[in-house]
mmCIF file of C-alpha atoms and ligand atoms in Angstrom:
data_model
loop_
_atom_site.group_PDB
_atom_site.id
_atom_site.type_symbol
_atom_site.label_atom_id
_atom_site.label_comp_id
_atom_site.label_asym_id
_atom_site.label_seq_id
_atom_site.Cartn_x
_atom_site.Cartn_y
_atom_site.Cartn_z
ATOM 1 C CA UNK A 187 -12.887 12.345 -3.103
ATOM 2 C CA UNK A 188 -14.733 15.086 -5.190
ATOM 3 C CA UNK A 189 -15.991 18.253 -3.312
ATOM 4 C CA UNK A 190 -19.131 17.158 -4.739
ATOM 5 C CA UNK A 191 -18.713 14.049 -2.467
ATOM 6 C CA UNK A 192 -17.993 16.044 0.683
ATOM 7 C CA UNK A 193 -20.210 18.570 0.087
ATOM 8 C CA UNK A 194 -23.513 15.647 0.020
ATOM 9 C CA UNK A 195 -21.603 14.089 3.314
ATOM 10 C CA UNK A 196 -22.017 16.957 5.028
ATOM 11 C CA UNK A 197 -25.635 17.704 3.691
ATOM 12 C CA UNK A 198 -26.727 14.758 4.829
ATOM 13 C CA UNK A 199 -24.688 14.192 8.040
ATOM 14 C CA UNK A 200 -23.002 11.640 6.970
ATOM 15 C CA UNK A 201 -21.198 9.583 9.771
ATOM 16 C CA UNK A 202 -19.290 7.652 7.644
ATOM 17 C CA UNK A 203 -16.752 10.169 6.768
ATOM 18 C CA UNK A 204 -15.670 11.166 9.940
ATOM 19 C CA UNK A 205 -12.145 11.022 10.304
ATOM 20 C CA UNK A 206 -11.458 11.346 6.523
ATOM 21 C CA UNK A 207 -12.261 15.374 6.174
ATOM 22 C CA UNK A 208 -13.098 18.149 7.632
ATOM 23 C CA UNK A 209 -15.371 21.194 7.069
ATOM 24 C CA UNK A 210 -14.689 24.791 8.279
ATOM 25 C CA UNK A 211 -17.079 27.196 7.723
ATOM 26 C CA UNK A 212 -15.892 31.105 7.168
ATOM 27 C CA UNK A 213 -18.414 33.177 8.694
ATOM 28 C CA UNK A 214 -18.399 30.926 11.922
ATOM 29 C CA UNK A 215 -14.729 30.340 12.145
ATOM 30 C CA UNK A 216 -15.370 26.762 13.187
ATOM 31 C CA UNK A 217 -14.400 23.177 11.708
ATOM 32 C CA UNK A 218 -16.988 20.022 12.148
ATOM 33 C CA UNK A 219 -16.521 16.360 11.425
ATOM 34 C CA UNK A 220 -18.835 15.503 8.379
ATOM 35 C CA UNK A 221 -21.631 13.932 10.768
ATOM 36 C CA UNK A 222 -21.945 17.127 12.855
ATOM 37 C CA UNK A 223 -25.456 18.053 13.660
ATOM 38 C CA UNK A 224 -25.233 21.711 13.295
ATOM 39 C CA UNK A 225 -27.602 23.627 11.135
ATOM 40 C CA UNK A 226 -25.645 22.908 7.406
ATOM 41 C CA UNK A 227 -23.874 25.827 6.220
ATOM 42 C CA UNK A 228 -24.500 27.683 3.193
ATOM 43 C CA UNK A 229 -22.214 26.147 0.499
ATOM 44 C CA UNK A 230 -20.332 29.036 -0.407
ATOM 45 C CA UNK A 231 -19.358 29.224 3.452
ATOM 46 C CA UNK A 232 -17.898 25.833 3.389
ATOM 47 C CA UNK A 233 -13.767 24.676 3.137
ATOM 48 C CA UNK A 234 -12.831 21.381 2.813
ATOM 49 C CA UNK A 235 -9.717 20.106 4.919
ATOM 50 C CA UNK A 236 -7.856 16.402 4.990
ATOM 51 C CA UNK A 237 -7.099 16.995 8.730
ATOM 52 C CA UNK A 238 -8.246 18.975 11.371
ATOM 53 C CA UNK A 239 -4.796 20.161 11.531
ATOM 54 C CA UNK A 240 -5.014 21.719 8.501
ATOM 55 C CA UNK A 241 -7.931 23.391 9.832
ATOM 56 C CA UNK A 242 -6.372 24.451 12.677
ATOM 57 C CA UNK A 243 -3.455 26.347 10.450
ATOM 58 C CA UNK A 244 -5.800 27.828 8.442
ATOM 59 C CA UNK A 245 -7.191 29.480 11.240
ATOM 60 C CA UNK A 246 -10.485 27.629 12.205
ATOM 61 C CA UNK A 247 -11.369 26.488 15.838
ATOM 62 C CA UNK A 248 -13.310 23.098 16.673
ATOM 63 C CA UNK A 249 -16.558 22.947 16.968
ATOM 64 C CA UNK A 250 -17.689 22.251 20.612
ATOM 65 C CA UNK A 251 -20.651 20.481 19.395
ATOM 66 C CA UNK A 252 -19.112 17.839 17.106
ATOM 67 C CA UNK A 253 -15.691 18.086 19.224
ATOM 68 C CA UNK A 254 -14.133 17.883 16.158
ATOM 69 C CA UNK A 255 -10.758 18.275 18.095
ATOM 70 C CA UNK A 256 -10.791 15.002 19.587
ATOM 71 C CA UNK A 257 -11.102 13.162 16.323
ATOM 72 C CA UNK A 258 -7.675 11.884 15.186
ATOM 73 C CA UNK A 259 -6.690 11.728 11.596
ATOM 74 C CA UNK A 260 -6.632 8.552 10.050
ATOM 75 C CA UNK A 261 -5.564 8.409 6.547
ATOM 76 C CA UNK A 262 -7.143 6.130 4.063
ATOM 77 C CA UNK A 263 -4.666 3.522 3.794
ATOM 78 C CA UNK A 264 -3.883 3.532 7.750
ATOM 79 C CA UNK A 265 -7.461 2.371 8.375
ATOM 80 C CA UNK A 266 -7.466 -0.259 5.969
ATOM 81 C CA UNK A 267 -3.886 -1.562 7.158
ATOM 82 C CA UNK A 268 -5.206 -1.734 10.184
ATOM 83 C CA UNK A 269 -8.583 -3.434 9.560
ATOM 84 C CA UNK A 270 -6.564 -5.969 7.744
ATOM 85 C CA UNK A 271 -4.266 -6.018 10.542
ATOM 86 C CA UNK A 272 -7.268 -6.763 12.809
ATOM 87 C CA UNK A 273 -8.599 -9.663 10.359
ATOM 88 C CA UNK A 274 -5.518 -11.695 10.601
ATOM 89 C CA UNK A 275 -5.475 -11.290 14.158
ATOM 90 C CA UNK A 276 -9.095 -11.907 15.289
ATOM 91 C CA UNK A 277 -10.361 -13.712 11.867
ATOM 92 C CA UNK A 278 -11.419 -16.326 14.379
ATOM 93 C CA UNK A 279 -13.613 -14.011 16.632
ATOM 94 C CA UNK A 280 -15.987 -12.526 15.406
ATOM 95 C CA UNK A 281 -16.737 -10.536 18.213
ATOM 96 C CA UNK A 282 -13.105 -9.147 19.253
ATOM 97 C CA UNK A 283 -13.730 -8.428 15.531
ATOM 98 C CA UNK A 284 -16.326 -6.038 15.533
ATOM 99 C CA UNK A 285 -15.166 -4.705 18.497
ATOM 100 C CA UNK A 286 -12.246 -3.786 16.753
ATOM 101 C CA UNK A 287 -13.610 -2.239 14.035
ATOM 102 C CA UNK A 288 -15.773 -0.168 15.857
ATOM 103 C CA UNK A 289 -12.594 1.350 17.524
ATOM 104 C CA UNK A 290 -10.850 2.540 14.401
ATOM 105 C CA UNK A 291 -13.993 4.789 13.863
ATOM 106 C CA UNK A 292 -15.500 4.680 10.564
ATOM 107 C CA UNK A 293 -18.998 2.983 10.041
ATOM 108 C CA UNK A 294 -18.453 -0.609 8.308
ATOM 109 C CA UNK A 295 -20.086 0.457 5.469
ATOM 110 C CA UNK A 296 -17.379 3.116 4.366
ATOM 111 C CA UNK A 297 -14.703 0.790 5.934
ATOM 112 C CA UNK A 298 -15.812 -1.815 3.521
ATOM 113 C CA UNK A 299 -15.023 0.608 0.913
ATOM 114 C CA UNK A 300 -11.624 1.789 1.896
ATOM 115 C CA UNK A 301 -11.034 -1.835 2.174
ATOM 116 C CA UNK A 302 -11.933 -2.690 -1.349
ATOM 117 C CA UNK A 303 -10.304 0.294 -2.310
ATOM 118 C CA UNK A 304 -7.033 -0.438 -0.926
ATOM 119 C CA UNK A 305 -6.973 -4.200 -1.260
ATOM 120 C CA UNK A 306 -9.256 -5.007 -4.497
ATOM 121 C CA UNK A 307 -11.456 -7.470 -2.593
ATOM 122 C CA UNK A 308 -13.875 -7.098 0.538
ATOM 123 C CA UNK A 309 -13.595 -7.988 4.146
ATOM 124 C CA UNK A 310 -15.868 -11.116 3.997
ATOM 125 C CA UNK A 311 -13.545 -12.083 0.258
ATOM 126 C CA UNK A 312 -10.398 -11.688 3.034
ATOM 127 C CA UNK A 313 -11.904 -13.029 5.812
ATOM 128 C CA UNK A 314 -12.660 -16.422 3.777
ATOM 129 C CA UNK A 315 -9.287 -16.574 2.279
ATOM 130 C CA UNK A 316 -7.467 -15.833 5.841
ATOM 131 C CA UNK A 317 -9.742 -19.182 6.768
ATOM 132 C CA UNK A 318 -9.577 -20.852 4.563
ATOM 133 C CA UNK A 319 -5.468 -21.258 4.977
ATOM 134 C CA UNK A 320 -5.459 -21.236 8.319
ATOM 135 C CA UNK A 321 -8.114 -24.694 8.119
ATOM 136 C CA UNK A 322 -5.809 -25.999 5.259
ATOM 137 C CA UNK A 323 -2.907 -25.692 7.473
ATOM 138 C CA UNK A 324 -4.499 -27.175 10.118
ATOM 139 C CA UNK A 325 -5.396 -30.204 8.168
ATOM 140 C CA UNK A 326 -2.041 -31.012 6.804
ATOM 141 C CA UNK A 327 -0.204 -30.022 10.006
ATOM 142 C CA UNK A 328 -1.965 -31.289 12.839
ATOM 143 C CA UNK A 329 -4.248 -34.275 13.814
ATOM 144 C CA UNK A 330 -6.476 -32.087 15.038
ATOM 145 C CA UNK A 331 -10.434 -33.321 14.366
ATOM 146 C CA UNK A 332 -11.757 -31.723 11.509
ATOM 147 C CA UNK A 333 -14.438 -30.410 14.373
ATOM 148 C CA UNK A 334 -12.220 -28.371 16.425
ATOM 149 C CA UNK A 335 -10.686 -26.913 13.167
ATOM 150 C CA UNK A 336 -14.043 -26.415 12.319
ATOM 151 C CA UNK A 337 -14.316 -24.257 15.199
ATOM 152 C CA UNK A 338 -10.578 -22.858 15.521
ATOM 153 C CA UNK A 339 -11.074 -21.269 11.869
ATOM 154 C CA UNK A 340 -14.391 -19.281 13.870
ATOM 155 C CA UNK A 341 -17.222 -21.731 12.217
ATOM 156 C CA UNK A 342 -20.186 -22.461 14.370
ATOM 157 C CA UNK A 343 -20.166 -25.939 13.632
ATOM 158 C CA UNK A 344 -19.078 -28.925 11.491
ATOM 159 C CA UNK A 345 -21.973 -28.367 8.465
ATOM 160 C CA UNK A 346 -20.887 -24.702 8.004
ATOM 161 C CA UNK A 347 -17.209 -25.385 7.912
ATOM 162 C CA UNK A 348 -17.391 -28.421 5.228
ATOM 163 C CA UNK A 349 -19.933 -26.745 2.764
ATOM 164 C CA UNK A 350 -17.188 -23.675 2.910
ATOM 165 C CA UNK A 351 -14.321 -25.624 2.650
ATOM 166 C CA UNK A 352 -16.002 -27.958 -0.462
ATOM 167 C CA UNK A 353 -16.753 -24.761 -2.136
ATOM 168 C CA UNK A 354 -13.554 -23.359 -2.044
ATOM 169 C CA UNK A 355 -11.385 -26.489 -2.810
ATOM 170 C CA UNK A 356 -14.047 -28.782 -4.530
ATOM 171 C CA UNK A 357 -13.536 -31.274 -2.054
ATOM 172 C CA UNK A 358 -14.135 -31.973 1.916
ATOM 173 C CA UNK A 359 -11.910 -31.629 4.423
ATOM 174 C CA UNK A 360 -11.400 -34.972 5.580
ATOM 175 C CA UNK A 361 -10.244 -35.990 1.576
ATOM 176 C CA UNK A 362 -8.244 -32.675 1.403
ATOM 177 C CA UNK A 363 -6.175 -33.780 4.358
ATOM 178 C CA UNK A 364 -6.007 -37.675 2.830
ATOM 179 C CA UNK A 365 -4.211 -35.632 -0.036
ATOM 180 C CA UNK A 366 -1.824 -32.957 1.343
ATOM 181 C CA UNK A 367 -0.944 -34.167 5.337
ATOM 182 C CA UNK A 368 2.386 -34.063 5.668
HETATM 183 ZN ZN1 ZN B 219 -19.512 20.658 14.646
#
C-alpha cells in the first residue's frame, strides 16, 4: 500500500482500512484507525504504522475517540485465510456467512480485495467452485434427490441449482450423475 493510498483513506474516512494501518499524528501524540472521525490532520503531521503496536513503541497513545486500542491487528493474508476458512465452512449459509464476515472486521468491499489479492479469484468465483464440488459429490456419492442437493449446496430451489450446475459442466445434474455415480 502506497502512502498515497493511506493518506486518501484517512482523508476520506475510509472504513475499509481499519485494521490494516494506523495513523499517529505528532503534534497530538495520538494514533486513529483510518475511519476515525476526528478533524483530519495536516499531512505533514501524519505517520503511517502496520500495527497499533508499532504505534504504541513509537510513542503514540490511542485515540479515545476511534478506540484505536481495541482494534486487533489482522494482517493481510490472516483475513483472507480466514474468509476462505469461513467459505468452506458456511458456503451453504449464507447467513452464518455474512455474519462471519462481518466479525473479521473489514467492509466486504476491501475484503473482496484482499481476497482476490491473495487467492487470484473472488469470493462469489470461490463460493461457486466450493459448490459446485460439494453438488458433484453429492451426485455421484449419494442417492440423495437432486432437490435436497439443490438445497444442501445453499440454492433456493431446484431452477437456480440446475441453470448453475448446466453452466458450469454443460450438462444437468440428473445426466451428470447418469455419468459419474459410483
Ligand atoms: Zn481516533
Amino acid at each position: 500500500m502506497t502512502q498515497e493510498e493511506m493518506w486518501r483513506a484517512v482523508s476520506e474516512n475510509d472504513e475499509s482500512y481499519d485494521g490494516i494501518f494506523f495513523y499517529a499524528v505528532n503534534s497530538t501524540g495520538i494514533y486513529c484507525r483510518p475511519s476515525c472521525k476526528s478533524k483530519t490532520p495536516k499531512r505533514e503531521n501524519v505517520r503511517f504504522f502496520n500495527t497499533a503496536d508499532e504505534a504504541r513503541n513509537a510513542g503514540f497513545r490511542p485515540c479515545k475517540r476511534c478506540r484505536s486500542d481495541l482494534l486487533d491487528y489482522h494482517p493481510m493474508k490472516e483475513i483472507a485465510e480466514k474468509a476462505k476458512q469461513l467459505l468452506d465452512e458456511c458456503f451453504k449459509e449464507r447467513s452464518v456467512l455474512r455474519q462471519g464476515f462481518t466479525q473479521l472486521g473489514v467492509s466486504q468491499r476491501r475484503m473482496a480485495e484482499i481476497f482476490k489479492d491473495e487467492y487470484g479469484m473472488t469470493l462469489h468465483e470461490y463460493m461457486k467452485s466450493r459448490r459446485l464440488e460439494e453438488a458433484m459429490r453429492l451426485l455421484t456419492e449419494t442417492d440423495e434427490d437432486i432437490v435436497d442437493i439443490a438445497y444442501s449446496v445453499g440454492f433456493g430451489g431446484l431452477s437456480s441449482f440446475y441453470s448453475f450446475f448446466k453452466s458450469e459442466t454443460g450438462m444437468p445434474p440428473s445426466a451428470y450423475r447418469k455419468e459419474h455415480r459410483k
